[in-house]
Amino acid sequence: MTTRRTRPAPRPPEGTPPRAELARQARHVLADAVRIARWAAVEGGARTAPRTGPGAVPPQERAAAALDLTPGQVRAGWDRARLAGLVELHGDTARPGWRLHAWDRDDSAVLRGWVALFDAWSLVHPAPEGVAPSAVAEVVEALPQVLSLLQLSQGPVLVPALLDLLGQRVEELRGERCEVPAPEQAPEAPAEDGADGLPALLDWALEGLAAVGALTLDLGAGERHATLTPLGNWAVWVKLEQICVAAQSPAGNIEQSAGDMLRGCARLTPGPARDEYRAWLAARTLSSAVAELLAVARGEDALLRGLAFEALRVVGAPAEAEVRATVAEPSLRPYALLWLAEYEGADPDDAQEVLTREEATWLWVDTAAAVADHGESALLVRHLDSAVQGTVPALLDEIRAVGHPRTVQVLVALAAAHPDPALAKAVRRAAFQVHTGGA
């Protein structure tokens, strides 16, 4: 077990409302989303795809009529409900999420749902048309600095001051990427989405954060100013605390790449490991963090592959699209299917049921490879009990069939570790047959 420095539980800034009041405010922000989610639950699993046939009414129109909302309000509320974990999608059918069941009684579930929406504000607030995606990504990546200034100011900040800070941070990000033209190339003219486009992008970001209840925008003395709401102030403080915790950790994970961060968390118990994941994520934009974690998952280290998906569980809704896209990759498919099953509300103990027998066998071999590389021999022997096959001969037959690239190494390590000479001999024979291509 890695030794960690103890640190007293931090207290929120003076003036921060109690959690019960913060949860009340979060419930107010998500009121329409909750109404739509509950309407879907009463419908018995509302279909998200249009019904066909004469007289069929699309679900958005039916929800709008039933809840006295406009179709635009229904679409916005539906997006919020998904990102906050209030609804889960199963094919083209929506079902109530676990947070919806706990909404009226569990303040922590409410705050976690709102923070998920806060993290994903750019997904529910479309970027201005005609702006390059790279410019949008730069602003999203630079925005934590703007939020930190608002949090430290403890009051309204003029938008021009925020624009100056945003411009400085964007330039720093470009400098860190060393975006210098090659010597033989003439310098390009400033792009339309460069510094001249920042005011519009800052307006977009501030309006998006205001839409999820993180800040307010007001006109005072002729100039607009922004102020964090109590919810926004608390959320930014939580993320800054996560960064401070990571900075004080023995491994200094906040400065590490995804791979090194995961290696540093490998010997932590699940709770402290999740704290490290949250702190590492808080110091990065979610899009870049998710991409980096998936890049590690595609590597050869099976232990890091599993840990990368544990970190992606902490990300939650903003990672759904990227994780869903990896279902087509054989090496990531079992992990992605389990992630999606748990994201959609399945109990972790029952999530294995979404895997076919072949996928479960492939995952067994991958996990065994992680144990062989990083664990103890006794743990590898105990790993036999987790196989879906009832007998070792059946397991060996199906292991050979799935074609995992680490099959031979896993079987050799298992044969060396197992105390039963007869079983060890059978496993060695299977390893030899796989190595030589025999049946």
PDB file of N, CA and C in Angstrom, residues 1-2 4 245-246 249 253 261-281 293 306-308 310-314:
ATOM      1  N   MET A   1       0.840  -1.194   0.000  1.00  0.00           N
ATOM      2  CA  MET A   1       0.000   0.000   0.000  1.00  0.00           C
ATOM      3  C   MET A   1       0.876   1.245   0.000  1.00  0.00           C
ATOM      4  N   THR A   2       0.618   2.119  -0.932  1.00  0.00           N
ATOM      5  CA  THR A   2       1.390   3.360  -0.984  1.00  0.00           C
ATOM      6  C   THR A   2       1.037   4.234   0.209  1.00  0.00           C
ATOM      7  N   ARG A   4       0.302   7.533   2.031  1.00  0.00           N
ATOM      8  CA  ARG A   4      -0.213   8.833   1.617  1.00  0.00           C
ATOM      9  C   ARG A   4      -0.190   9.782   2.809  1.00  0.00           C
ATOM     10  N   VAL A 245      -4.918  18.266  -3.526  1.00  0.00           N
ATOM     11  CA  VAL A 245      -4.696  16.927  -2.977  1.00  0.00           C
ATOM     12  C   VAL A 245      -3.716  16.155  -3.855  1.00  0.00           C
ATOM     13  N   ALA A 246      -3.907  16.236  -5.165  1.00  0.00           N
ATOM     14  CA  ALA A 246      -3.017  15.519  -6.072  1.00  0.00           C
ATOM     15  C   ALA A 246      -1.600  16.066  -5.996  1.00  0.00           C
ATOM     16  N   SER A 249       0.225  14.542  -3.166  1.00  0.00           N
ATOM     17  CA  SER A 249       0.356  13.098  -3.117  1.00  0.00           C
ATOM     18  C   SER A 249       1.803  12.703  -3.370  1.00  0.00           C
ATOM     19  N   ASN A 253       0.730  13.048  -8.902  1.00  0.00           N
ATOM     20  CA  ASN A 253       0.048  12.565 -10.097  1.00  0.00           C
ATOM     21  C   ASN A 253      -0.490  13.663 -10.995  1.00  0.00           C
ATOM     22  N   MET A 261       0.245   8.293 -14.227  1.00  0.00           N
ATOM     23  CA  MET A 261      -0.742   8.490 -13.168  1.00  0.00           C
ATOM     24  C   MET A 261      -1.387   7.163 -12.788  1.00  0.00           C
ATOM     25  N   LEU A 262      -1.754   6.362 -13.782  1.00  0.00           N
ATOM     26  CA  LEU A 262      -2.386   5.069 -13.502  1.00  0.00           C
ATOM     27  C   LEU A 262      -1.422   4.125 -12.798  1.00  0.00           C
ATOM     28  N   ARG A 263      -0.164   4.143 -13.207  1.00  0.00           N
ATOM     29  CA  ARG A 263       0.826   3.316 -12.505  1.00  0.00           C
ATOM     30  C   ARG A 263       0.946   3.747 -11.044  1.00  0.00           C
ATOM     31  N   GLY A 264       0.889   5.050 -10.803  1.00  0.00           N
ATOM     32  CA  GLY A 264       0.966   5.542  -9.448  1.00  0.00           C
ATOM     33  C   GLY A 264      -0.231   5.149  -8.600  1.00  0.00           C
ATOM     34  N   CYS A 265      -1.362   4.873  -9.250  1.00  0.00           N
ATOM     35  CA  CYS A 265      -2.582   4.499  -8.530  1.00  0.00           C
ATOM     36  C   CYS A 265      -2.755   2.990  -8.414  1.00  0.00           C
ATOM     37  N   ALA A 266      -1.867   2.214  -9.045  1.00  0.00           N
ATOM     38  CA  ALA A 266      -2.088   0.772  -9.160  1.00  0.00           C
ATOM     39  C   ALA A 266      -2.186   0.082  -7.807  1.00  0.00           C
ATOM     40  N   ARG A 267      -1.447   0.571  -6.810  1.00  0.00           N
ATOM     41  CA  ARG A 267      -1.445  -0.100  -5.505  1.00  0.00           C
ATOM     42  C   ARG A 267      -2.325   0.602  -4.476  1.00  0.00           C
ATOM     43  N   LEU A 268      -3.110   1.556  -4.916  1.00  0.00           N
ATOM     44  CA  LEU A 268      -4.051   2.214  -4.016  1.00  0.00           C
ATOM     45  C   LEU A 268      -5.345   1.416  -3.937  1.00  0.00           C
ATOM     46  N   THR A 269      -6.038   1.522  -2.829  1.00  0.00           N
ATOM     47  CA  THR A 269      -7.367   0.920  -2.734  1.00  0.00           C
ATOM     48  C   THR A 269      -8.338   1.757  -3.568  1.00  0.00           C
ATOM     49  N   PRO A 270      -9.521   1.219  -3.890  1.00  0.00           N
ATOM     50  CA  PRO A 270     -10.406   1.921  -4.836  1.00  0.00           C
ATOM     51  C   PRO A 270     -10.756   3.354  -4.457  1.00  0.00           C
ATOM     52  N   GLY A 271     -11.039   3.617  -3.166  1.00  0.00           N
ATOM     53  CA  GLY A 271     -11.431   4.977  -2.769  1.00  0.00           C
ATOM     54  C   GLY A 271     -10.340   6.000  -3.025  1.00  0.00           C
ATOM     55  N   PRO A 272      -9.134   5.816  -2.464  1.00  0.00           N
ATOM     56  CA  PRO A 272      -8.043   6.753  -2.747  1.00  0.00           C
ATOM     57  C   PRO A 272      -7.696   6.838  -4.228  1.00  0.00           C
ATOM     58  N   ALA A 273      -7.797   5.723  -4.955  1.00  0.00           N
ATOM     59  CA  ALA A 273      -7.505   5.764  -6.390  1.00  0.00           C
ATOM     60  C   ALA A 273      -8.494   6.674  -7.109  1.00  0.00           C
ATOM     61  N   ARG A 274      -9.773   6.586  -6.746  1.00  0.00           N
ATOM     62  CA  ARG A 274     -10.767   7.457  -7.391  1.00  0.00           C
ATOM     63  C   ARG A 274     -10.490   8.923  -7.076  1.00  0.00           C
ATOM     64  N   ASP A 275     -10.031   9.196  -5.853  1.00  0.00           N
ATOM     65  CA  ASP A 275      -9.666  10.579  -5.518  1.00  0.00           C
ATOM     66  C   ASP A 275      -8.551  11.076  -6.421  1.00  0.00           C
ATOM     67  N   GLU A 276      -7.572  10.206  -6.680  1.00  0.00           N
ATOM     68  CA  GLU A 276      -6.467  10.589  -7.564  1.00  0.00           C
ATOM     69  C   GLU A 276      -6.967  10.810  -8.986  1.00  0.00           C
ATOM     70  N   TYR A 277      -7.865   9.939  -9.455  1.00  0.00           N
ATOM     71  CA  TYR A 277      -8.413  10.108 -10.802  1.00  0.00           C
ATOM     72  C   TYR A 277      -9.131  11.455 -10.911  1.00  0.00           C
ATOM     73  N   ARG A 278      -9.951  11.772  -9.900  1.00  0.00           N
ATOM     74  CA  ARG A 278     -10.711  13.028  -9.940  1.00  0.00           C
ATOM     75  C   ARG A 278      -9.776  14.229  -9.971  1.00  0.00           C
ATOM     76  N   ALA A 279      -8.723  14.180  -9.166  1.00  0.00           N
ATOM     77  CA  ALA A 279      -7.786  15.299  -9.130  1.00  0.00           C
ATOM     78  C   ALA A 279      -7.058  15.449 -10.460  1.00  0.00           C
ATOM     79  N   TRP A 280      -6.630  14.348 -11.026  1.00  0.00           N
ATOM     80  CA  TRP A 280      -5.935  14.386 -12.325  1.00  0.00           C
ATOM     81  C   TRP A 280      -6.878  14.923 -13.398  1.00  0.00           C
ATOM     82  N   LEU A 281      -8.131  14.488 -13.379  1.00  0.00           N
ATOM     83  CA  LEU A 281      -9.101  14.957 -14.366  1.00  0.00           C
ATOM     84  C   LEU A 281      -9.405  16.434 -14.184  1.00  0.00           C
ATOM     85  N   LEU A 293      -6.563   8.768 -21.745  1.00  0.00           N
ATOM     86  CA  LEU A 293      -6.847   7.506 -21.060  1.00  0.00           C
ATOM     87  C   LEU A 293      -7.108   6.382 -22.053  1.00  0.00           C
ATOM     88  N   GLY A 306      -7.232  -1.833 -17.680  1.00  0.00           N
ATOM     89  CA  GLY A 306      -8.314  -1.899 -16.719  1.00  0.00           C
ATOM     90  C   GLY A 306      -8.425  -0.635 -15.876  1.00  0.00           C
ATOM     91  N   LEU A 307      -7.265  -0.095 -15.452  1.00  0.00           N
ATOM     92  CA  LEU A 307      -7.284   1.118 -14.638  1.00  0.00           C
ATOM     93  C   LEU A 307      -7.782   2.317 -15.435  1.00  0.00           C
ATOM     94  N   ALA A 308      -7.473   2.358 -16.736  1.00  0.00           N
ATOM     95  CA  ALA A 308      -7.947   3.468 -17.565  1.00  0.00           C
ATOM     96  C   ALA A 308      -9.468   3.507 -17.590  1.00  0.00           C
ATOM     97  N   GLU A 310     -11.360   2.312 -15.207  1.00  0.00           N
ATOM     98  CA  GLU A 310     -11.791   2.745 -13.875  1.00  0.00           C
ATOM     99  C   GLU A 310     -11.785   4.270 -13.803  1.00  0.00           C
ATOM    100  N   ALA A 311     -10.749   4.895 -14.349  1.00  0.00           N
ATOM    101  CA  ALA A 311     -10.705   6.361 -14.360  1.00  0.00           C
ATOM    102  C   ALA A 311     -11.832   6.924 -15.221  1.00  0.00           C
ATOM    103  N   LEU A 312     -12.173   6.258 -16.314  1.00  0.00           N
ATOM    104  CA  LEU A 312     -13.263   6.719 -17.172  1.00  0.00           C
ATOM    105  C   LEU A 312     -14.613   6.596 -16.467  1.00  0.00           C
ATOM    106  N   ARG A 313     -14.730   5.681 -15.503  1.00  0.00           N
ATOM    107  CA  ARG A 313     -15.967   5.611 -14.714  1.00  0.00           C
ATOM    108  C   ARG A 313     -16.143   6.880 -13.892  1.00  0.00           C
ATOM    109  N   VAL A 314     -15.033   7.468 -13.458  1.00  0.00           N
ATOM    110  CA  VAL A 314     -15.109   8.716 -12.714  1.00  0.00           C
ATOM    111  C   VAL A 314     -15.545   9.855 -13.635  1.00  0.00           C
TER     112      VAL A 314
END
